[in-house]
Short mmCIF file of C-alpha atoms in Angstrom, two decimals:
data_model
loop_
_atom_site.label_atom_id
_atom_site.label_comp_id
_atom_site.label_asym_id
_atom_site.label_seq_id
_atom_site.Cartn_x
_atom_site.Cartn_y
_atom_site.Cartn_z
CA MET A 1 40.60 73.06 115.51
CA THR A 2 42.24 70.48 112.98
CA PRO A 3 41.60 69.19 109.71
CA GLU A 4 41.12 66.04 111.71
CA THR A 5 38.80 66.65 114.27
CA GLU A 6 36.55 69.78 112.22
CA PRO A 7 36.70 70.07 108.12
CA ASP A 8 37.65 73.78 107.50
CA ARG A 9 35.06 75.68 106.40
CA SER A 10 36.86 78.96 104.84
CA VAL A 11 38.11 77.61 101.68
CA PHE A 12 34.63 77.43 101.08
CA SER A 13 34.54 81.22 101.60
CA GLN A 14 37.46 81.78 98.62
CA ILE A 15 35.52 80.15 96.20
CA ASP A 16 33.51 82.14 93.20
CA PHE A 17 29.63 81.00 93.05
CA THR A 18 28.80 83.71 90.80
CA SER A 19 27.10 81.52 88.31
CA GLY A 20 26.06 78.44 90.75
CA ALA A 21 27.28 75.32 91.64
CA VAL A 22 26.38 71.27 91.02
CA ALA A 23 27.92 69.58 94.20
CA ALA A 24 28.89 66.13 92.28
CA VAL A 25 26.99 63.97 95.17
CA SER A 26 27.97 59.32 94.82
CA GLY A 27 26.13 58.74 97.93
CA GLY A 28 29.09 58.56 99.71
CA SER A 29 30.79 60.22 102.86
CA ASP A 30 33.07 62.36 101.15
CA SER A 31 30.37 64.00 98.78
CA THR A 32 27.31 63.75 101.29
CA ALA A 33 29.60 65.56 103.56
CA LEU A 34 30.81 68.06 100.74
CA LEU A 35 27.01 68.13 100.23
CA LEU A 36 25.82 70.14 103.52
CA LEU A 37 28.73 71.48 104.27
CA LEU A 38 27.71 73.72 100.39
CA LYS A 39 24.62 73.53 101.48
CA ASP A 40 25.45 75.53 105.24
CA HIS A 41 27.79 77.78 103.42
CA LEU A 42 25.10 78.88 100.90
CA ASP A 43 22.09 79.33 103.27
CA ARG A 44 24.50 81.30 105.99
CA THR A 45 26.28 83.54 103.33
CA ALA A 46 24.37 84.14 99.49
CA PRO A 47 21.29 81.94 99.81
CA ALA A 48 20.50 82.72 96.49
CA THR A 49 22.56 80.88 95.30
CA LYS A 50 21.55 78.19 92.34
CA LEU A 51 22.46 74.46 94.05
CA LEU A 52 21.99 71.64 92.20
CA ALA A 53 23.15 68.33 93.48
CA VAL A 54 24.09 65.61 90.61
CA THR A 55 24.08 61.67 90.83
CA ILE A 56 26.33 59.64 88.99
CA ASP A 57 24.47 55.67 88.57
CA HIS A 58 27.74 54.42 86.70
CA ALA A 59 24.60 50.84 86.66
CA LEU A 60 27.22 49.25 86.57
CA ARG A 61 26.78 47.92 90.49
CA PRO A 62 23.50 45.95 90.98
CA GLY A 63 22.85 48.22 94.14
CA SER A 64 23.50 51.50 91.77
CA ALA A 65 20.39 53.06 91.60
CA ALA A 66 18.39 52.70 95.63
CA GLU A 67 22.03 54.72 95.93
CA ALA A 68 21.39 57.35 93.53
CA GLN A 69 16.98 56.95 95.12
CA ALA A 70 18.73 57.83 99.17
CA VAL A 71 20.45 60.92 98.15
CA ALA A 72 17.56 62.36 95.89
CA ARG A 73 15.62 61.76 99.19
CA LEU A 74 18.39 63.73 101.39
CA CYS A 75 18.21 66.27 98.88
CA GLU A 76 14.23 66.98 99.12
CA ASP A 77 14.77 66.36 102.87
CA ARG A 78 16.78 69.63 103.08
CA GLY A 79 15.64 71.76 99.94
CA ILE A 80 17.79 70.30 97.84
CA ALA A 81 17.29 70.22 93.88
CA HIS A 82 18.42 67.32 92.91
CA ARG A 83 18.86 64.92 88.97
CA ILE A 84 19.96 62.06 88.85
CA LEU A 85 22.34 61.13 85.20
CA VAL A 86 23.16 57.17 84.18
CA TRP A 87 25.48 57.19 82.48
CA SER A 88 24.22 53.53 79.45
CA GLY A 89 25.40 51.86 76.43
CA ARG A 90 27.95 49.34 76.61
CA LYS A 91 30.33 48.73 79.47
CA PRO A 92 34.60 48.95 77.84
CA SER A 93 36.36 45.72 78.54
CA THR A 94 39.47 47.57 79.73
CA GLY A 95 40.29 51.02 81.11
CA LEU A 96 37.18 50.93 82.83
CA PRO A 97 37.31 53.52 85.65
CA ALA A 98 39.33 56.28 83.15
CA ALA A 99 35.93 55.84 80.50
CA ALA A 100 33.17 56.13 84.02
CA ARG A 101 35.22 58.94 85.07
CA GLU A 102 35.23 60.43 81.73
CA ALA A 103 32.04 59.78 81.39
CA ARG A 104 31.11 61.40 85.10
CA TYR A 105 32.49 64.83 84.04
CA ARG A 106 31.11 64.57 81.16
CA LEU A 107 27.65 64.56 83.05
CA LEU A 108 27.97 66.30 85.07
CA ALA A 109 29.36 68.82 82.86
CA GLU A 110 26.18 68.42 81.04
CA ALA A 111 24.12 69.50 84.00
CA ALA A 112 26.02 72.30 84.69
CA GLN A 113 25.91 73.90 81.30
CA THR A 114 22.27 73.85 80.78
CA GLU A 115 20.97 75.09 84.34
CA GLY A 116 24.16 77.79 83.69
CA ILE A 117 26.66 77.08 86.03
CA GLY A 118 30.51 77.16 85.41
CA LEU A 119 31.42 75.10 88.41
CA ILE A 120 31.20 71.51 89.87
CA LEU A 121 32.71 70.47 93.41
CA THR A 122 33.13 66.69 94.29
CA GLY A 123 34.54 65.12 98.02
CA HIS A 124 38.04 64.82 97.05
CA THR A 125 40.02 64.59 100.50
CA ALA A 126 43.34 65.29 101.83
CA ASP A 127 43.48 60.51 102.29
CA ASP A 128 42.57 61.25 98.11
CA GLN A 129 45.49 62.97 97.50
CA ALA A 130 47.88 61.15 99.20
CA GLU A 131 47.00 58.30 98.12
CA THR A 132 47.00 59.64 93.94
CA VAL A 133 50.91 60.69 95.32
CA LEU A 134 51.96 57.64 96.98
CA MET A 135 50.12 55.33 93.38
CA ARG A 136 52.07 57.64 90.75
CA GLN A 137 55.12 57.45 93.08
CA ALA A 138 55.02 54.00 92.77
CA ARG A 139 54.78 54.14 89.13
CA GLN A 140 57.93 56.66 89.51
CA GLU A 141 55.82 59.51 87.56
CA GLY A 142 58.37 61.37 89.51
CA ALA A 143 61.65 60.34 87.63
CA ARG A 144 60.16 60.88 84.22
CA GLU A 145 58.05 64.28 84.90
CA PRO A 146 60.46 65.76 87.86
CA GLY A 147 58.91 68.75 89.14
CA ARG A 148 55.39 67.84 87.91
CA GLY A 149 55.00 63.86 88.55
CA LEU A 150 54.02 63.81 92.36
CA ALA A 151 51.81 67.35 92.81
CA GLY A 152 48.78 64.97 92.67
CA ILE A 153 45.24 66.31 92.65
CA ALA A 154 44.51 69.43 91.98
CA PRO A 155 42.51 72.19 93.94
CA ALA A 156 40.67 73.69 90.79
CA THR A 157 40.56 71.92 87.26
CA LEU A 158 39.49 73.00 84.07
CA TYR A 159 36.89 70.95 81.60
CA ASP A 160 37.01 70.45 78.61
CA TRP A 161 38.18 74.57 78.12
CA ARG A 162 34.70 75.84 79.83
CA ILE A 163 33.26 74.86 83.60
CA TRP A 164 35.33 74.64 86.58
CA ILE A 165 36.10 71.57 88.97
CA ALA A 166 36.78 72.52 92.48
CA ARG A 167 37.72 70.23 95.61
CA PRO A 168 36.93 72.62 98.35
CA LEU A 169 37.53 69.28 100.79
CA LEU A 170 41.44 68.25 100.23
CA GLY A 171 42.57 69.76 103.28
CA THR A 172 40.12 67.44 104.91
CA ARG A 173 40.36 63.92 106.40
CA ARG A 174 38.12 61.66 105.69
CA ALA A 175 37.62 60.86 109.29
CA ALA A 176 36.57 64.04 110.34
CA LEU A 177 33.53 64.29 107.57
CA ARG A 178 32.26 61.13 108.61
CA GLU A 179 32.01 63.11 112.13
CA VAL A 180 30.24 65.21 110.38
CA LEU A 181 27.59 63.75 108.72
CA ARG A 182 27.51 61.50 112.56
CA ARG A 183 25.62 65.03 114.25
CA ALA A 184 23.52 65.37 111.26
CA ASN A 185 22.27 61.91 111.87
CA VAL A 186 22.83 61.37 107.67
CA GLY A 187 24.50 57.56 106.96
CA TRP A 188 25.66 57.21 103.93
CA ALA A 189 26.36 54.13 101.33
CA GLU A 190 29.88 51.96 101.55
CA ASP A 191 31.17 51.52 97.90
CA PRO A 192 32.65 47.61 98.09
CA THR A 193 34.85 48.85 95.18
CA ASN A 194 36.37 50.66 97.53
CA GLU A 195 38.07 47.84 100.10
CA ASP A 196 38.43 44.89 97.32
CA GLU A 197 42.65 45.09 97.04
CA ALA A 198 42.28 43.40 93.19
CA PHE A 199 41.78 47.88 92.24
CA GLU A 200 45.24 50.39 92.65
CA ARG A 201 43.06 52.50 95.67
CA PRO A 202 42.31 50.18 97.91
CA ARG A 203 45.70 48.21 97.73
CA VAL A 204 47.53 51.66 98.52
CA ARG A 205 44.81 52.85 100.81
CA ALA A 206 45.02 48.47 103.68
CA ALA A 207 49.49 50.19 103.58
CA LEU A 208 48.83 53.46 104.68
CA ALA A 209 46.74 52.73 107.06
CA ASP A 210 49.63 50.46 108.39
CA ARG A 211 52.87 52.58 107.92
CA ASN A 212 52.49 55.31 110.81
CA GLY A 213 53.49 58.17 108.47
CA ALA A 214 52.71 57.63 105.46
CA ARG A 215 50.45 59.97 105.34
CA GLU A 216 51.44 62.94 106.68
CA ASP A 217 54.30 62.49 104.37
CA ALA A 218 52.87 61.90 100.75
CA LEU A 219 50.60 64.97 102.15
CA ALA A 220 53.83 67.00 102.64
CA LEU A 221 55.42 65.89 99.07
CA ALA A 222 52.13 66.70 97.49
CA ALA A 223 52.82 70.26 98.37
CA ARG A 224 56.15 70.31 97.93
CA ALA A 225 55.99 68.69 94.32
CA ALA A 226 52.54 70.98 92.98
CA VAL A 227 54.80 74.47 93.82
CA GLU A 228 57.09 73.21 91.91
CA ARG A 229 55.00 72.82 89.25
CA GLU A 230 54.46 75.98 89.21
CA GLN A 231 57.05 77.16 89.54
CA LEU A 232 58.01 75.33 85.84
CA GLY A 233 54.98 76.33 83.96
CA HIS A 234 56.13 80.18 85.18
CA ARG A 235 59.30 79.34 83.79
CA ALA A 236 58.00 77.50 80.01
CA ALA A 237 55.17 80.80 79.84
CA ALA A 238 58.16 83.07 80.06
CA LEU A 239 60.36 81.36 77.39
CA ILE A 240 57.35 80.63 75.70
CA ARG A 241 56.52 83.66 75.47
CA GLY A 242 59.68 85.76 75.09
CA PHE A 243 61.06 83.57 71.98
CA ALA A 244 57.97 82.10 70.13
CA SER A 245 55.46 83.70 67.76
CA ARG A 246 52.78 82.42 64.89
CA PRO A 247 54.04 83.65 61.15
CA ALA A 248 50.64 81.80 60.27
CA ALA A 249 48.37 79.23 61.12
CA GLY A 250 49.26 75.86 62.13
CA LEU A 251 52.69 77.38 63.00
CA ILE A 252 54.92 78.40 64.83
CA ARG A 253 58.08 79.91 64.72
CA LEU A 254 60.59 79.42 67.92
CA ASP A 255 63.83 81.95 68.25
CA PRO A 256 67.11 79.97 68.42
CA GLY A 257 67.94 81.63 72.15
CA PHE A 258 64.47 78.99 73.22
CA ALA A 259 67.02 75.90 73.10
CA THR A 260 70.06 78.19 74.97
CA ALA A 261 68.45 80.12 77.57
CA GLY A 262 69.88 78.73 80.57
CA ASP A 263 67.02 77.33 82.20
CA GLU A 264 66.80 73.61 80.09
CA ALA A 265 63.61 72.51 82.33
CA ALA A 266 61.26 74.97 81.11
CA ALA A 267 62.72 75.01 78.04
CA VAL A 268 61.73 71.24 78.33
CA TYR A 269 58.15 71.40 79.62
CA ALA A 270 58.20 74.77 77.32
CA LEU A 271 58.85 72.65 73.55
CA ARG A 272 56.53 69.17 75.82
CA VAL A 273 54.25 71.55 75.12
CA LEU A 274 54.28 73.31 72.02
CA LEU A 275 54.70 70.17 70.35
CA ALA A 276 51.38 68.77 72.35
CA THR A 277 49.47 71.67 70.94
CA VAL A 278 50.62 71.52 67.55
CA GLY A 279 50.44 67.95 67.30
CA GLY A 280 47.07 68.17 68.32
CA VAL A 281 47.91 64.51 70.96
CA ALA A 282 46.68 64.54 74.34
CA PHE A 283 49.20 64.24 76.06
CA LEU A 284 53.18 65.81 76.53
CA PRO A 285 55.52 64.13 74.87
CA ASP A 286 58.15 61.52 76.03
CA GLN A 287 60.46 63.96 78.22
CA ALA A 288 63.89 62.42 77.75
CA ARG A 289 62.90 62.54 73.70
CA SER A 290 61.91 66.39 74.43
CA GLU A 291 65.09 66.49 75.88
CA ALA A 292 66.97 64.75 73.56
CA LEU A 293 65.67 66.43 70.77
CA LEU A 294 66.49 70.48 72.82
CA ASN A 295 70.06 69.71 73.03
CA ARG A 296 69.47 68.94 69.06
CA LEU A 297 68.07 72.24 68.26
CA ARG A 298 71.25 73.66 70.35
CA ALA A 299 74.30 71.76 67.78
CA THR A 300 72.75 71.07 64.41
CA ARG A 301 70.04 72.07 61.43
CA PHE A 302 67.58 69.42 61.41
CA CYS A 303 64.29 67.77 60.43
CA ALA A 304 61.85 65.53 62.89
CA THR A 305 59.01 65.01 63.63
CA LEU A 306 57.93 64.57 67.25
CA SER A 307 53.57 63.53 68.53
CA ARG A 308 53.07 64.72 65.42
CA THR A 309 54.70 68.00 64.84
CA VAL A 310 57.45 68.30 62.32
CA VAL A 311 60.71 70.29 64.37
CA ASP A 312 62.19 71.75 61.25
CA ALA A 313 64.63 74.15 62.74
CA ARG A 314 66.96 75.72 60.00
CA ARG A 315 70.46 77.75 60.52
CA ALA A 316 67.83 81.23 62.10
CA SER A 317 64.65 79.54 63.32
CA ILE A 318 63.07 76.51 64.37
CA PHE A 319 59.33 76.21 63.10
CA LEU A 320 57.02 73.70 64.39
CA ARG A 321 53.43 72.94 62.01
CA ARG A 322 51.30 70.11 62.12
CA GLU A 323 53.07 66.55 59.96
CA THR A 324 50.79 65.85 56.93
CA ARG A 325 50.69 62.60 57.69
CA ASN A 326 47.46 60.76 58.51
CA LEU A 327 45.03 64.04 58.59
CA PRO A 328 41.38 63.71 59.13
CA PRO A 329 39.57 62.98 55.86
CA ALA A 330 37.01 64.99 55.18
CA ALA A 331 33.88 64.31 56.92
CA PRO A 332 30.80 65.37 58.65
CA ALA A 333 31.21 67.99 60.56
CA VAL A 334 29.63 67.62 63.98
CA ASP A 335 29.29 70.93 66.48
CA ASN A 336 31.29 71.12 69.61
CA ALA A 337 33.37 68.35 68.05
CA LEU A 338 37.85 68.60 68.49
CA TRP A 339 38.86 68.57 64.56
CA ASP A 340 42.61 66.39 65.00
CA GLY A 341 42.98 67.59 68.30
CA ARG A 342 43.82 70.96 67.52
CA ARG A 343 40.71 73.38 66.80
CA ARG A 344 36.84 73.35 67.80
CA ILE A 345 33.67 73.29 66.24
CA THR A 346 31.56 75.56 66.59
CA LEU A 347 28.46 75.95 63.57
CA GLY A 348 25.41 77.38 65.91
CA ASP A 349 22.28 76.16 64.22
CA GLU A 350 23.65 74.88 60.58
CA SER A 351 25.12 71.74 62.34
CA GLY A 352 24.51 69.11 59.73
CA ALA A 353 25.04 70.58 56.92
CA PHE A 354 28.78 71.22 56.53
CA LEU A 355 31.82 69.04 55.84
CA ILE A 356 35.08 69.86 57.54
CA ALA A 357 38.30 68.56 55.78
CA PRO A 358 41.87 69.47 55.68
CA LEU A 359 42.07 72.47 52.92
CA GLY A 360 45.90 70.83 51.24
CA ALA A 361 47.88 71.91 49.72
CA ALA A 362 46.50 73.26 46.69
CA GLY A 363 45.10 75.25 48.61
CA ALA A 364 47.60 76.25 50.65
CA ALA A 365 49.40 77.49 47.71
CA LYS A 366 46.87 80.28 46.71
CA ARG A 367 47.93 81.70 50.98
CA ALA A 368 51.16 81.54 51.16
CA ILE A 369 51.84 85.56 52.41
CA ALA A 370 55.46 85.31 53.91
CA GLU A 371 55.10 89.05 55.42
CA ASP A 372 57.59 88.51 57.35
CA GLY A 373 60.44 86.66 55.81
CA THR A 374 59.17 83.21 57.20
CA PRO A 375 59.54 81.19 54.03
CA PRO A 376 56.49 80.04 52.23
CA SER A 377 57.18 76.54 51.77
CA LEU A 378 56.81 76.11 55.40
CA ILE A 379 53.32 78.13 55.60
CA ARG A 380 51.89 75.81 52.64
CA ALA A 381 52.79 73.05 55.10
CA ALA A 382 51.29 75.10 58.10
CA LEU A 383 48.18 75.79 55.66
CA ALA A 384 47.48 72.43 53.95
CA ALA A 385 47.03 70.82 57.94
CA GLU A 386 44.53 73.49 58.75
CA PRO A 387 40.84 72.56 58.50
CA VAL A 388 38.14 74.10 56.00
CA LEU A 389 34.34 73.97 55.86
CA TRP A 390 32.41 72.97 52.73
CA ARG A 391 29.32 72.61 51.64
CA ALA A 392 27.97 69.22 52.31
CA SER A 393 26.27 69.72 48.85
CA GLU A 394 29.70 71.59 47.23
CA TYR A 395 32.76 69.37 48.21
CA PRO A 396 34.57 69.25 46.74
CA GLY A 397 33.55 72.42 44.85
CA GLN A 398 34.09 76.32 46.70
CA ARG A 399 35.44 76.97 49.91
CA LEU A 400 33.42 78.69 52.25
CA ALA A 401 36.18 78.85 55.36
CA PRO A 402 40.45 79.51 54.03
CA MET A 403 41.37 80.17 58.42
CA GLN A 404 39.66 78.15 60.91
CA ASP A 405 39.34 82.14 62.38
CA SER A 406 37.20 83.22 59.60
CA PRO A 407 33.41 82.13 60.42
CA VAL A 408 31.37 81.40 57.54
CA LEU A 409 27.88 82.26 58.48
CA PRO A 410 27.35 84.09 62.19
CA GLY A 411 28.22 81.46 65.10
CA MET A 412 29.91 79.64 63.21
CA ALA A 413 34.36 79.12 64.21
CA VAL A 414 36.95 76.77 63.87
CA CYS A 415 39.00 77.41 67.52
CA PRO A 416 42.53 76.44 68.15
CA VAL A 417 42.58 74.58 70.85
CA VAL A 418 45.51 74.13 73.46
CA ALA A 419 45.75 69.98 72.66
CA PRO A 420 47.67 68.30 76.12
CA PHE A 421 44.78 71.03 78.09
CA ALA A 422 42.04 70.61 76.15
CA ARG A 423 40.08 68.58 78.22
CA PHE A 424 41.47 68.55 81.80
CA LEU A 425 43.75 72.00 82.37
CA PRO A 426 45.12 71.63 86.86
CA SER A 427 45.13 74.72 88.43
CA PHE A 428 48.74 73.97 88.34
CA ASP A 429 49.07 74.57 84.90
CA LEU A 430 47.36 77.17 84.06
CA ALA A 431 50.52 79.38 82.99
CA PRO A 432 51.08 78.00 80.59
CA ALA A 433 48.34 76.93 78.76
CA GLY A 434 47.87 81.12 79.27
CA THR A 435 50.34 81.51 76.99
CA VAL A 436 50.15 79.38 74.39
CA ALA A 437 46.27 79.48 74.12
CA ALA A 438 47.15 83.40 73.31
CA LEU A 439 49.27 82.73 71.41
CA ILE A 440 47.78 80.73 68.99
CA GLY A 441 44.80 82.61 69.56
CA ALA A 442 42.78 80.59 71.55
CA PRO A 443 39.84 82.14 73.27
CA ARG A 444 40.65 82.26 76.64
CA LEU A 445 40.90 80.88 79.68
CA PRO A 446 37.34 81.08 82.27
CA ALA A 447 38.16 82.91 85.88
CA PRO A 448 39.37 80.09 87.93
CA PRO A 449 36.90 79.75 91.44
CA PHE A 450 39.39 79.97 93.86
CA GLY A 451 41.31 83.05 95.14
CA GLY A 452 45.28 83.29 94.07
CA HIS A 453 45.30 81.04 90.84
CA THR A 454 44.96 83.06 87.32
CA ALA A 455 46.83 82.62 84.23
CA GLY A 456 50.11 83.50 84.54
#
């Protein structure tokens, strides 16, 4: 059998369902088939596994509520627990698809966490993969990010550093999934926007249908690019392990040999990940500017800023730290909030009792101890940009958490995050993400859901 005529059901055997699974089911053919295949697999192999189907009603079309109810009826007929979650509130006038995606995964993650489940499954298919690759190719993402841009949709993605999103049907054509539904006498909803060529994806879908072999070529390109991206990540991770250290909170030191190690592509990628992490930005800095920065690191001493990160290149070391401009002002600390894109706030039961603010130059001056020979001025500058918790009733009085890894009370913490991967970490990038997490003292990666993937 080929994916054209029959889905590869063995892929479910490669997934760890220990904590259960949330199936994201919109009512379309792909996600409905995913639900039936998943239920069949669990019934045969692990019938006690907790399975929850979740339908997100984005409330963007008149028929969306009825489609969600149809999924509820299907789940009731098959003995599957089901929840409908509505994306409520005002919708943005621009960037609607991205906002809907963010809301969708946030709601799915909340449902999973409520049930103590660490895994979400979605029904992305080989057709989705081919369309994604062609869209990225049209935007020349492969040219801007060689070895990374055309890998397409990852088989698994870590959301918010806590819940895995797995896509077991990436090797299956949509036609095969619809045949599964026909044999089971199960219908599905058709989203009219999927045919509206005012949107990019439907235009690409139509183009694929008109070009013989285009889909297969796109899938082959994605497979090659995925291998290249993982290999690049492993090489970048090796450079970080070999040349990077953390003399103080918020300060990264690179040995000068980092810039001359001989693997320019890996060095540029490693530098981009480090700059984004230290600066707390969600996207890697520009490829061309990062290449130019690496070339300067080989030749001269200088001080520059890129992606909110100060790069201080000296004779014996290269130092990276968050610039002190545009730091967040003092504000109420919110549990599980991401502060400055760099630190995750955990308050436990103390929510509302504290403010969070940068330590500042005066506070940093009292703590700049350079035991390894790092210039105290650099430690002071790095610590000044680190967050500190204060009691709301005492600010700006007594400091209560002078370092991000010293909780005020049990259950409280301010932990580093790997900024470019903090929200969505594709399984292609586990090696650099895991290595940088170890470097900066961030929490370890949860075990990936698929066999064969590691954090490097």
